[in-house]
Amino acid sequence: MRPDDRKYLKSHEWVKVDGDVAWVGISDYAVSHLSDLVFLDLPDIGTDLMANEPFGEIESVKAVSDLFCPVTAEVLEQNEELLGDLSILSKDPFEKGWMIKVRLQKPHELNDLLDAAGYEKVIKEEDSH
């Protein structure tokens, strides 16, 4: 089971909230399906992001995938350590592998996201196809 202290998008991004600040990343499921990661493009600090809109890209040897923001927010920080070492995503996607730290602008949007159990159902459905 994935950590239940965060919310998820069907596109495999997660958000972990502490007050009006949140961390955004991608799940272990997404990392395993992307495999050999070669590049990560994240938004600049101060960028305003919209819920369910792309905030960056992650590139593997086989594909480029958009990263979708679970919430409307302002970027406070990029994970510099991750930008320098994408293998962190394979080892620890839910803690050290966070991508951006943001300030929530519409906290009520969290109600529209999946909890860990709901996200598990999405994964089971994908795996069955």
Short mmCIF file of N, CA and C in Angstrom, two decimals, residues 2-102:
data_model
loop_
_atom_site.label_atom_id
_atom_site.label_comp_id
_atom_site.label_asym_id
_atom_site.label_seq_id
_atom_site.Cartn_x
_atom_site.Cartn_y
_atom_site.Cartn_z
N ARG A 2 0.51 2.23 -0.77
CA ARG A 2 1.24 3.51 -0.81
C ARG A 2 0.95 4.29 0.47
N PRO A 3 1.79 5.26 0.80
CA PRO A 3 1.57 6.06 2.01
C PRO A 3 0.19 6.71 2.02
N ASP A 4 -0.49 6.64 3.18
CA ASP A 4 -1.84 7.21 3.25
C ASP A 4 -1.83 8.61 3.86
N ASP A 5 -0.64 9.23 3.96
CA ASP A 5 -0.56 10.59 4.47
C ASP A 5 -0.54 11.61 3.33
N ARG A 6 -0.97 11.17 2.15
CA ARG A 6 -0.99 12.07 0.99
C ARG A 6 -2.15 11.72 0.09
N LYS A 7 -2.38 12.58 -0.91
CA LYS A 7 -3.44 12.37 -1.88
C LYS A 7 -2.80 12.13 -3.25
N TYR A 8 -3.55 11.50 -4.16
CA TYR A 8 -3.01 11.07 -5.44
C TYR A 8 -3.88 11.50 -6.62
N LEU A 9 -3.24 11.67 -7.76
CA LEU A 9 -3.93 11.83 -9.03
C LEU A 9 -3.92 10.49 -9.76
N LYS A 10 -4.89 10.27 -10.65
CA LYS A 10 -4.89 9.05 -11.46
C LYS A 10 -3.65 8.97 -12.34
N SER A 11 -3.03 10.12 -12.62
CA SER A 11 -1.83 10.15 -13.48
C SER A 11 -0.55 9.88 -12.67
N HIS A 12 -0.70 9.47 -11.40
CA HIS A 12 0.38 8.96 -10.55
C HIS A 12 1.21 10.00 -9.82
N GLU A 13 0.75 11.25 -9.77
CA GLU A 13 1.41 12.24 -8.93
C GLU A 13 0.79 12.18 -7.53
N TRP A 14 1.57 12.55 -6.54
CA TRP A 14 1.07 12.63 -5.16
C TRP A 14 1.34 14.03 -4.60
N VAL A 15 0.58 14.38 -3.56
CA VAL A 15 0.78 15.63 -2.83
C VAL A 15 0.67 15.31 -1.34
N LYS A 16 1.65 15.80 -0.59
CA LYS A 16 1.66 15.65 0.87
C LYS A 16 1.58 17.04 1.46
N VAL A 17 0.56 17.28 2.30
CA VAL A 17 0.25 18.62 2.79
C VAL A 17 0.62 18.78 4.26
N ASP A 18 1.18 19.95 4.58
CA ASP A 18 1.45 20.35 5.95
C ASP A 18 1.05 21.82 6.07
N GLY A 19 -0.14 22.07 6.61
CA GLY A 19 -0.66 23.44 6.67
C GLY A 19 -0.98 23.94 5.27
N ASP A 20 -0.37 25.08 4.87
CA ASP A 20 -0.64 25.59 3.53
C ASP A 20 0.52 25.29 2.57
N VAL A 21 1.44 24.44 3.02
CA VAL A 21 2.58 24.03 2.21
C VAL A 21 2.41 22.56 1.83
N ALA A 22 2.87 22.20 0.62
CA ALA A 22 2.75 20.81 0.19
C ALA A 22 3.96 20.42 -0.65
N TRP A 23 4.22 19.12 -0.68
CA TRP A 23 5.27 18.55 -1.50
C TRP A 23 4.59 17.72 -2.58
N VAL A 24 5.12 17.79 -3.80
CA VAL A 24 4.55 17.07 -4.93
C VAL A 24 5.61 16.16 -5.52
N GLY A 25 5.20 14.94 -5.86
CA GLY A 25 6.12 13.99 -6.49
C GLY A 25 5.34 12.99 -7.31
N ILE A 26 6.02 11.91 -7.72
CA ILE A 26 5.35 10.84 -8.45
C ILE A 26 5.51 9.53 -7.67
N SER A 27 4.59 8.63 -7.89
CA SER A 27 4.57 7.38 -7.13
C SER A 27 5.60 6.38 -7.62
N ASP A 28 5.85 5.38 -6.80
CA ASP A 28 6.74 4.28 -7.16
C ASP A 28 6.22 3.56 -8.41
N TYR A 29 4.91 3.50 -8.57
CA TYR A 29 4.32 2.87 -9.75
C TYR A 29 4.74 3.60 -11.01
N ALA A 30 4.65 4.93 -10.98
CA ALA A 30 5.06 5.73 -12.14
C ALA A 30 6.54 5.56 -12.43
N VAL A 31 7.35 5.59 -11.38
CA VAL A 31 8.81 5.45 -11.55
C VAL A 31 9.14 4.11 -12.20
N SER A 32 8.48 3.04 -11.73
CA SER A 32 8.79 1.71 -12.27
C SER A 32 8.37 1.58 -13.73
N HIS A 33 7.31 2.28 -14.13
CA HIS A 33 6.87 2.21 -15.52
C HIS A 33 7.69 3.11 -16.45
N LEU A 34 8.27 4.17 -15.90
CA LEU A 34 9.13 5.03 -16.72
C LEU A 34 10.49 4.39 -16.92
N SER A 35 10.96 3.65 -15.94
CA SER A 35 12.29 3.02 -15.89
C SER A 35 13.41 4.03 -16.10
N ASP A 36 14.40 3.75 -16.91
CA ASP A 36 15.65 4.51 -16.98
C ASP A 36 15.46 6.01 -17.18
N LEU A 37 15.45 6.75 -16.07
CA LEU A 37 15.21 8.19 -16.12
C LEU A 37 16.47 8.94 -16.53
N VAL A 38 16.30 9.91 -17.43
CA VAL A 38 17.46 10.65 -17.92
C VAL A 38 17.35 12.16 -17.73
N PHE A 39 16.13 12.69 -17.53
CA PHE A 39 15.99 14.14 -17.44
C PHE A 39 14.71 14.51 -16.70
N LEU A 40 14.79 15.60 -15.92
CA LEU A 40 13.64 16.11 -15.19
C LEU A 40 13.60 17.62 -15.38
N ASP A 41 12.45 18.14 -15.80
CA ASP A 41 12.27 19.57 -15.99
C ASP A 41 11.21 20.05 -15.00
N LEU A 42 11.60 20.95 -14.09
CA LEU A 42 10.69 21.45 -13.07
C LEU A 42 10.49 22.96 -13.23
N PRO A 43 9.37 23.49 -12.73
CA PRO A 43 9.09 24.92 -12.86
C PRO A 43 9.98 25.75 -11.93
N ASP A 44 10.19 26.99 -12.32
CA ASP A 44 10.97 27.92 -11.51
C ASP A 44 10.23 28.31 -10.24
N ILE A 45 10.99 28.68 -9.22
CA ILE A 45 10.41 29.19 -7.98
C ILE A 45 9.60 30.44 -8.32
N GLY A 46 8.41 30.54 -7.71
CA GLY A 46 7.53 31.67 -7.97
C GLY A 46 6.49 31.41 -9.05
N THR A 47 6.64 30.30 -9.77
CA THR A 47 5.68 29.95 -10.82
C THR A 47 4.34 29.56 -10.20
N ASP A 48 3.25 30.07 -10.78
CA ASP A 48 1.90 29.67 -10.36
C ASP A 48 1.47 28.46 -11.17
N LEU A 49 1.01 27.43 -10.46
CA LEU A 49 0.58 26.19 -11.10
C LEU A 49 -0.92 26.01 -10.92
N MET A 50 -1.55 25.39 -11.91
CA MET A 50 -2.98 25.11 -11.84
C MET A 50 -3.20 23.62 -11.61
N ALA A 51 -4.21 23.29 -10.83
CA ALA A 51 -4.55 21.90 -10.57
C ALA A 51 -4.82 21.17 -11.89
N ASN A 52 -4.29 19.96 -12.00
CA ASN A 52 -4.50 19.09 -13.16
C ASN A 52 -3.87 19.60 -14.44
N GLU A 53 -2.96 20.57 -14.33
CA GLU A 53 -2.23 21.08 -15.49
C GLU A 53 -0.77 20.63 -15.38
N PRO A 54 -0.08 20.46 -16.51
CA PRO A 54 1.33 20.05 -16.45
C PRO A 54 2.20 21.10 -15.75
N PHE A 55 3.12 20.61 -14.90
CA PHE A 55 4.06 21.53 -14.25
C PHE A 55 5.50 21.24 -14.66
N GLY A 56 5.71 20.17 -15.39
CA GLY A 56 7.05 19.83 -15.83
C GLY A 56 7.02 18.56 -16.64
N GLU A 57 8.22 18.05 -16.93
CA GLU A 57 8.34 16.81 -17.70
C GLU A 57 9.40 15.93 -17.07
N ILE A 58 9.18 14.63 -17.22
CA ILE A 58 10.20 13.66 -16.84
C ILE A 58 10.46 12.80 -18.06
N GLU A 59 11.73 12.56 -18.32
CA GLU A 59 12.12 11.84 -19.53
C GLU A 59 12.87 10.57 -19.15
N SER A 60 12.46 9.47 -19.77
CA SER A 60 13.20 8.21 -19.63
C SER A 60 13.79 7.90 -21.01
N VAL A 61 14.54 6.82 -21.09
CA VAL A 61 15.11 6.47 -22.38
C VAL A 61 14.04 6.11 -23.40
N LYS A 62 12.82 5.79 -22.93
CA LYS A 62 11.78 5.38 -23.87
C LYS A 62 10.67 6.40 -24.10
N ALA A 63 10.53 7.43 -23.23
CA ALA A 63 9.41 8.36 -23.40
C ALA A 63 9.62 9.64 -22.60
N VAL A 64 8.88 10.67 -23.00
CA VAL A 64 8.79 11.91 -22.21
C VAL A 64 7.37 11.98 -21.68
N SER A 65 7.23 12.21 -20.38
CA SER A 65 5.91 12.28 -19.77
C SER A 65 5.70 13.60 -19.07
N ASP A 66 4.50 14.17 -19.24
CA ASP A 66 4.15 15.37 -18.49
C ASP A 66 3.94 15.01 -17.03
N LEU A 67 4.24 15.96 -16.16
CA LEU A 67 3.96 15.84 -14.73
C LEU A 67 2.81 16.80 -14.43
N PHE A 68 1.77 16.29 -13.78
CA PHE A 68 0.58 17.10 -13.52
C PHE A 68 0.53 17.51 -12.05
N CYS A 69 0.17 18.76 -11.82
CA CYS A 69 0.09 19.27 -10.45
C CYS A 69 -1.27 18.90 -9.86
N PRO A 70 -1.28 18.27 -8.68
CA PRO A 70 -2.55 17.90 -8.06
C PRO A 70 -3.37 19.09 -7.56
N VAL A 71 -2.71 20.22 -7.32
CA VAL A 71 -3.37 21.37 -6.69
C VAL A 71 -2.94 22.68 -7.35
N THR A 72 -3.76 23.71 -7.19
CA THR A 72 -3.38 25.06 -7.60
C THR A 72 -2.45 25.60 -6.53
N ALA A 73 -1.27 26.06 -6.94
CA ALA A 73 -0.26 26.43 -5.95
C ALA A 73 0.84 27.28 -6.58
N GLU A 74 1.67 27.86 -5.70
CA GLU A 74 2.85 28.60 -6.12
C GLU A 74 4.09 27.80 -5.74
N VAL A 75 5.03 27.69 -6.67
CA VAL A 75 6.26 26.93 -6.41
C VAL A 75 7.15 27.69 -5.43
N LEU A 76 7.52 27.01 -4.33
CA LEU A 76 8.40 27.59 -3.33
C LEU A 76 9.83 27.08 -3.47
N GLU A 77 9.96 25.85 -3.94
CA GLU A 77 11.28 25.21 -3.96
C GLU A 77 11.29 24.05 -4.95
N GLN A 78 12.45 23.82 -5.55
CA GLN A 78 12.68 22.61 -6.36
C GLN A 78 13.58 21.69 -5.54
N ASN A 79 13.46 20.42 -5.75
CA ASN A 79 14.34 19.47 -5.07
C ASN A 79 15.67 19.40 -5.84
N GLU A 80 16.60 20.24 -5.43
CA GLU A 80 17.91 20.32 -6.12
C GLU A 80 18.65 18.98 -6.10
N GLU A 81 18.54 18.28 -4.97
CA GLU A 81 19.22 16.99 -4.85
C GLU A 81 18.70 16.01 -5.91
N LEU A 82 17.40 16.00 -6.12
CA LEU A 82 16.78 15.13 -7.11
C LEU A 82 17.21 15.52 -8.53
N LEU A 83 17.26 16.81 -8.80
CA LEU A 83 17.68 17.27 -10.14
C LEU A 83 19.09 16.78 -10.46
N GLY A 84 19.93 16.63 -9.43
CA GLY A 84 21.29 16.17 -9.64
C GLY A 84 21.43 14.66 -9.65
N ASP A 85 20.40 13.95 -9.18
CA ASP A 85 20.50 12.49 -9.07
C ASP A 85 19.10 11.87 -9.18
N LEU A 86 18.68 11.57 -10.41
CA LEU A 86 17.33 11.03 -10.62
C LEU A 86 17.15 9.63 -10.04
N SER A 87 18.22 8.95 -9.69
CA SER A 87 18.10 7.61 -9.11
C SER A 87 17.41 7.65 -7.75
N ILE A 88 17.35 8.83 -7.13
CA ILE A 88 16.63 8.98 -5.85
C ILE A 88 15.17 8.56 -6.03
N LEU A 89 14.61 8.82 -7.20
CA LEU A 89 13.20 8.45 -7.46
C LEU A 89 12.99 6.94 -7.36
N SER A 90 13.95 6.17 -7.83
CA SER A 90 13.82 4.71 -7.77
C SER A 90 13.95 4.21 -6.34
N LYS A 91 14.78 4.88 -5.56
CA LYS A 91 15.06 4.43 -4.19
C LYS A 91 14.01 4.90 -3.19
N ASP A 92 13.52 6.14 -3.34
CA ASP A 92 12.66 6.73 -2.31
C ASP A 92 11.72 7.78 -2.92
N PRO A 93 10.77 7.34 -3.76
CA PRO A 93 9.90 8.31 -4.45
C PRO A 93 8.97 9.09 -3.53
N PHE A 94 8.70 8.55 -2.34
CA PHE A 94 7.71 9.20 -1.47
C PHE A 94 8.29 10.14 -0.42
N GLU A 95 9.58 10.12 -0.21
CA GLU A 95 10.18 11.02 0.77
C GLU A 95 11.27 11.87 0.11
N LYS A 96 12.45 11.30 -0.09
CA LYS A 96 13.55 12.07 -0.69
C LYS A 96 13.28 12.43 -2.14
N GLY A 97 12.37 11.72 -2.80
CA GLY A 97 12.10 11.91 -4.21
C GLY A 97 11.05 12.96 -4.53
N TRP A 98 10.69 13.80 -3.55
CA TRP A 98 9.73 14.88 -3.87
C TRP A 98 10.33 15.77 -4.95
N MET A 99 9.49 16.39 -5.75
CA MET A 99 9.95 17.21 -6.87
C MET A 99 9.88 18.70 -6.58
N ILE A 100 8.71 19.16 -6.14
CA ILE A 100 8.55 20.58 -5.84
C ILE A 100 7.82 20.76 -4.51
N LYS A 101 8.16 21.85 -3.84
CA LYS A 101 7.45 22.27 -2.63
C LYS A 101 6.63 23.49 -3.04
N VAL A 102 5.35 23.51 -2.66
CA VAL A 102 4.45 24.55 -3.12
C VAL A 102 3.62 25.13 -1.96
#
